[in-house]
Coordinates of C-alpha atoms and ligand atoms in Angstrom, one line a residue:
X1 CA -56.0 56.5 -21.0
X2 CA -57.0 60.3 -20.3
X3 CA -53.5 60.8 -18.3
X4 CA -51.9 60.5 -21.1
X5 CA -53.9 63.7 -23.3
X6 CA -53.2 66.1 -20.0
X7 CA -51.2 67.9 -18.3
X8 CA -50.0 66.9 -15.2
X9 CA -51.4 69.7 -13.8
X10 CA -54.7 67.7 -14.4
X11 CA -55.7 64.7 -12.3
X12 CA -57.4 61.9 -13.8
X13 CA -59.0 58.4 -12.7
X14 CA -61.3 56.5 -14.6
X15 CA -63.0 53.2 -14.6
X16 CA -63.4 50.6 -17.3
X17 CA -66.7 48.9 -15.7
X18 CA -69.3 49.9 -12.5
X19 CA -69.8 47.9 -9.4
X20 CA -70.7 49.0 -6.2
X21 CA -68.6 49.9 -3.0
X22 CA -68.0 52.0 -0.6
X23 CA -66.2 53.9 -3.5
X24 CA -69.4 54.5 -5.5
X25 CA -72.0 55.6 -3.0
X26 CA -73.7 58.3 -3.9
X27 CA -74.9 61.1 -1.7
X28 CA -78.4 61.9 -1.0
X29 CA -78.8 64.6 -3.2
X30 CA -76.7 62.8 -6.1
X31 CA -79.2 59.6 -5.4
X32 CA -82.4 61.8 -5.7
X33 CA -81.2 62.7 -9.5
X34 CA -81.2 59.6 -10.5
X35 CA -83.7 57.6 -8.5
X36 CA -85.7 57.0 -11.3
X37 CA -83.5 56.4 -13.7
X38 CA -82.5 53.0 -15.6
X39 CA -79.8 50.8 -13.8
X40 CA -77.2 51.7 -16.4
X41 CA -77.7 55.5 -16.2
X42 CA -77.6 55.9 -12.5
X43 CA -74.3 53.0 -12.5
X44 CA -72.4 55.1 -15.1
X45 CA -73.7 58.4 -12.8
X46 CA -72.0 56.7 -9.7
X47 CA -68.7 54.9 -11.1
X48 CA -67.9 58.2 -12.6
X49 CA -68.5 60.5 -9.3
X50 CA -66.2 57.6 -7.9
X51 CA -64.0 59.1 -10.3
X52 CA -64.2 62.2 -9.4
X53 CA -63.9 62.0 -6.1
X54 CA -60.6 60.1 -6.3
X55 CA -59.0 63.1 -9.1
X56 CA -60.4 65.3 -6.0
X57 CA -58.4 63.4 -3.5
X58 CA -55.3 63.7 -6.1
X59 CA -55.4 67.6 -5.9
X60 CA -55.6 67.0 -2.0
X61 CA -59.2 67.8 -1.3
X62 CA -61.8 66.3 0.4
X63 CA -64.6 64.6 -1.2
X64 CA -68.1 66.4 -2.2
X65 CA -71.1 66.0 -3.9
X66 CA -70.8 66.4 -7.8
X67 CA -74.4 68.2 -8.6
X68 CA -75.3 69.0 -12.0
X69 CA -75.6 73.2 -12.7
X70 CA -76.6 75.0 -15.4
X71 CA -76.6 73.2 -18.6
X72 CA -75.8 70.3 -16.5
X73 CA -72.2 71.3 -15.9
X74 CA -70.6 69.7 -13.1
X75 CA -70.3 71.9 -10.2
X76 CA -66.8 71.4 -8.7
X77 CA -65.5 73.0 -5.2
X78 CA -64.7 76.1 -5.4
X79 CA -61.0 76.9 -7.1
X80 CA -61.6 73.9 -9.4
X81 CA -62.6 73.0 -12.9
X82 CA -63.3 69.6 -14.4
X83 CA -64.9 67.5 -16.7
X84 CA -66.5 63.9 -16.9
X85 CA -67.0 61.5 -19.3
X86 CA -68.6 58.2 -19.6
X87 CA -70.0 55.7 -22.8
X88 CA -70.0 52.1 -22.7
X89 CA -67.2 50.3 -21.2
X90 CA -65.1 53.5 -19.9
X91 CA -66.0 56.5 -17.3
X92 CA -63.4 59.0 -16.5
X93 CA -62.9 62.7 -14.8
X94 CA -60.0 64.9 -15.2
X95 CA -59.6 67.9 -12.4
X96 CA -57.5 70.4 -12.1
X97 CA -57.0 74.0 -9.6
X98 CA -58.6 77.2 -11.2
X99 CA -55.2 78.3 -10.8
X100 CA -53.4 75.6 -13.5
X101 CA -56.2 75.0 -15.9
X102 CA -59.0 77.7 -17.3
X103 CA -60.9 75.0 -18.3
X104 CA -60.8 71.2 -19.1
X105 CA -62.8 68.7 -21.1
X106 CA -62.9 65.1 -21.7
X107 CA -64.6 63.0 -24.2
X108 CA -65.4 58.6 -24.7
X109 CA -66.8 57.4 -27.2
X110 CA -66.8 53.9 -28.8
X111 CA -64.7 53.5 -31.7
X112 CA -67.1 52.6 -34.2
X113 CA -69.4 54.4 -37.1
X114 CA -72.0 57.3 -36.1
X115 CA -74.9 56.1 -37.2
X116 CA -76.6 57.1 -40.0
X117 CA -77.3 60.9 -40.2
X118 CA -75.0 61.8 -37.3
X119 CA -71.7 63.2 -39.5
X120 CA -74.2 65.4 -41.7
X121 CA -75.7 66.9 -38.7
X122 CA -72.8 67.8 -36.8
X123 CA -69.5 67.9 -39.5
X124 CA -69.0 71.1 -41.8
X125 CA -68.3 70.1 -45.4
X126 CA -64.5 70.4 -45.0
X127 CA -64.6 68.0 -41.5
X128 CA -66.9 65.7 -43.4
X129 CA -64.9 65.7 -46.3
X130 CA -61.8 64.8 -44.6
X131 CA -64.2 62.1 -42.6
X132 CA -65.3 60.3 -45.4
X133 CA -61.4 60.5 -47.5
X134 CA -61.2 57.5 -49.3
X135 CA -58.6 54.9 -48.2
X136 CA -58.7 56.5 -44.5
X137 CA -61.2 53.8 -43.0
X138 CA -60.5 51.7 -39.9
X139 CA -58.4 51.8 -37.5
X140 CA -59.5 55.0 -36.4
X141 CA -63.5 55.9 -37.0
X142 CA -62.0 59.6 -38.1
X143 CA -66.4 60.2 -38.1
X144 CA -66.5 58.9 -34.4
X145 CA -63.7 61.2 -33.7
X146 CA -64.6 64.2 -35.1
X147 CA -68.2 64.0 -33.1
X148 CA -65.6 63.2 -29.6
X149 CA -63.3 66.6 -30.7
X150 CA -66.6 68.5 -30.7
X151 CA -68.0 67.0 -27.5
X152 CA -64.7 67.7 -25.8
X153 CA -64.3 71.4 -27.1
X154 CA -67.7 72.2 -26.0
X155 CA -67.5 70.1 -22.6
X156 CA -64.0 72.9 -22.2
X157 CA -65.9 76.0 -23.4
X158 CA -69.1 76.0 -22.0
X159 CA -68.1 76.2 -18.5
X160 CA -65.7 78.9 -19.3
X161 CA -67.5 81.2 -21.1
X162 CA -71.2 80.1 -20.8
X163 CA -72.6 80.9 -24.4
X164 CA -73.7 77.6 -26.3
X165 CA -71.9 76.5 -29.2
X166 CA -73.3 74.9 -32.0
X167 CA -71.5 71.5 -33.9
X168 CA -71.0 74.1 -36.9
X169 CA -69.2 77.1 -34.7
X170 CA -66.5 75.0 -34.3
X171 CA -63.8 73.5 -37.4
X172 CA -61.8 71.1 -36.2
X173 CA -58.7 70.1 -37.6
X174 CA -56.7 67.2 -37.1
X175 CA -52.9 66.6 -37.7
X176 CA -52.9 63.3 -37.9
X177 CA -55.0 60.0 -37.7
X178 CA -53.3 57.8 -40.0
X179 CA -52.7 56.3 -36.0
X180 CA -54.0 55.6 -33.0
X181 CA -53.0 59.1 -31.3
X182 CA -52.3 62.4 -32.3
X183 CA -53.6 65.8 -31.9
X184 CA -56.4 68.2 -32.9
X185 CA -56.9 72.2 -33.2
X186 CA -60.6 73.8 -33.1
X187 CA -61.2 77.0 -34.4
X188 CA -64.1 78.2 -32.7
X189 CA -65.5 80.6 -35.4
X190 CA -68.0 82.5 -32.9
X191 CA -65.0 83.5 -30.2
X192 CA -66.3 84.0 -26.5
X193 CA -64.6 86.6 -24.0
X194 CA -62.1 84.6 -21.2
X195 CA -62.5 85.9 -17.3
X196 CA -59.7 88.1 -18.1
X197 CA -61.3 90.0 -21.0
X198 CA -59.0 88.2 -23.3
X199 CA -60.4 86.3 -26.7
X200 CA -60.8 82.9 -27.0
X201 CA -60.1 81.8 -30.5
X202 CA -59.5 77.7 -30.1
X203 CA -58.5 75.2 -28.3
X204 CA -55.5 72.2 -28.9
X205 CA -56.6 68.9 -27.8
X206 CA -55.2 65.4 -28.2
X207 CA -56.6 62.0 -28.9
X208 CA -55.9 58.9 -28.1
X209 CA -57.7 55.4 -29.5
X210 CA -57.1 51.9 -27.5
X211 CA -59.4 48.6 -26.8
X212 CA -62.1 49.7 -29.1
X213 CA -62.2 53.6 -27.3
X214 CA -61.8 56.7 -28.4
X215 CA -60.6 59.7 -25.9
X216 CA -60.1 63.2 -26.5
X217 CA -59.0 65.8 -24.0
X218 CA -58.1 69.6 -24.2
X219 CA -56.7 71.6 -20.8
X220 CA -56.7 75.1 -21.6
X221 CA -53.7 76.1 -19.2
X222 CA -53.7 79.7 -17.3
X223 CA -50.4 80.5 -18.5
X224 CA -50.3 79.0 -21.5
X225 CA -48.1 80.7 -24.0
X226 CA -51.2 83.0 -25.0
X227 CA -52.0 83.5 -21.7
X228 CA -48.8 84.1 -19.8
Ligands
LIG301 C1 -73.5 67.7 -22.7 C2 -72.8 66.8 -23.7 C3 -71.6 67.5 -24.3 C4 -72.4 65.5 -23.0 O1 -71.6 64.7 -23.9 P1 -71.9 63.2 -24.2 O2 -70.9 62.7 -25.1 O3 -73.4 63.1 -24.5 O4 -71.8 62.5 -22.8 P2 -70.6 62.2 -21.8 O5 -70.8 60.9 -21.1 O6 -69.3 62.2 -22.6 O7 -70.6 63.4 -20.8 C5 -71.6 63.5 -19.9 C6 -71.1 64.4 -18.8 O8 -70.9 65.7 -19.4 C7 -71.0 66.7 -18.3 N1 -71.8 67.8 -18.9 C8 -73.2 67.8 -19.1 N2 -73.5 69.0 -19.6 C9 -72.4 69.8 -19.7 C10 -72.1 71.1 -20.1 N3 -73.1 71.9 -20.6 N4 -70.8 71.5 -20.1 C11 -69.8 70.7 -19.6 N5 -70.0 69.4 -19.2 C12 -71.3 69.0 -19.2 C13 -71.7 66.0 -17.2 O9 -70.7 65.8 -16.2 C14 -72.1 64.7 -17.8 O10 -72.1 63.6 -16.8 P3 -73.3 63.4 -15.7 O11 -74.6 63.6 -16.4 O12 -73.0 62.1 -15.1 O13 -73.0 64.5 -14.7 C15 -73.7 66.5 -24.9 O14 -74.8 65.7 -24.5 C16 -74.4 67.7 -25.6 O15 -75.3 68.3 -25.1 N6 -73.9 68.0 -26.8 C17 -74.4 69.1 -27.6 C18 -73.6 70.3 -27.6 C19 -72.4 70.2 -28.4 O16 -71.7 69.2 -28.3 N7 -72.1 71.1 -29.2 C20 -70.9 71.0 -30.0 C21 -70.1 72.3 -30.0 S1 -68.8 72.1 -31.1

């Protein structure tokens, strides 16, 4: 599903359940992380470093250990930038050479209701309002996605420009979701500083919903047309 939100630039491989192979062994170091965790955490933790290790293999490099940094982001050879995702029933990670993509992110969810709470805390009244429009429900959770667009943007930004973000420094907007694909924009109304000095404003992302999942994916390309 992920391909499909990218560029082709980025290299994706996912997983729609765990079991173990040769595929999913963990290294030492990735094992001692999540010795003591439950089954399902340290499964999901191995299918999707399976994962990453194949998009690694796509951009032609070997495989490695996929250690958690600060804020727990990824730590990808050096030249690279990535993301990972995984909820129930779906794991995926999207890579990509520094020299393509600034930054990528990726986002699963299940496409069903937050629970109760979860839009108030995280939506700004014009996203919540658009949320809750009357006549929009099913087959899209638009509340579900709008919590995925917000993962994704900050899964893309904090790697880049390592400042947190909070749910309400970022409006999302979407073009459509009368669908089950489409695209979003997020203004990000605290902008950071890129590498190159640079602002950065927002992000484009797309989405895609299929089999009861919701994906979203931005790839903030190094010569996109604000870049270049
Ligand atoms: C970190 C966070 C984004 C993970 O998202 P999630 O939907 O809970 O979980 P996912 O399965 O999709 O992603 C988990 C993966 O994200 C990656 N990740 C964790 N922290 C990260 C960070 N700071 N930056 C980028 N990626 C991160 C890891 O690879 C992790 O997998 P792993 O633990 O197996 O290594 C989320 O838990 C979080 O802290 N959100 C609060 C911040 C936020 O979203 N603000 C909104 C700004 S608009």
């Amino acid at each position: 599903m992920i391909s499909q939100l990218l560029p082709k630039t980025v290299v994706c491989a996912e997983a729609y359940e765990d079991g173990e192979s040769p595929e999913t062994a963990l290294y030492p170091e990735e094992a001692a992380l999540v010795a003591s965790s439950v089954p399902g955490r340290r499964a999901e933790f191995a299918t999707v470093r399976a994962c990453a290790r194949r998009a690694l293999a796509g951009l032609g490099l070997p495989p490695s250990p996929v250690l958690p940094g600060v804020r727990n982001v990824p730590q990808w050879p050096k030249g690279v930038v990535g993301s990972m995702t995984h909820c129930a029933g779906y794991r995926a990670a999207a890579l990509a050479k520094a020299d393509d993509v600034l930054a990528v992110g990726i986002d699963a969810e299940p496409d069903g209701p937050l629970p109760d709470g979860v839009l108030e805390a995280i939506a700004l009244p014009r996203e919540a309002a658009w949320a809750l429009a009357p006549g929009t429900a099913g087959p899209v959770h638009r509340d579900r996605l709008l919590f995925s667009a917000k993962e994704c943007v900050y899964k893309t930004w904090f790697p880049l420009i390592r400042r947190e973000i909070d749910f309400d420094d970022a409006e999302i907007t979407f073009s459509d979701a009368a669908g089950s694909s489409g695209t979003f924009s997020a203004r990000i109304l605290r902008p950071g500083r890129l590498p190159d000095g640079g602002p950065l404003t927002g992000f484009t992302g797309r989405w895609l919903a299929r089999d009861g999942l919701l994906v979203t994916a931005i790839a903030l390309e190094a010569k996109g047309p604000a870049r270049s």
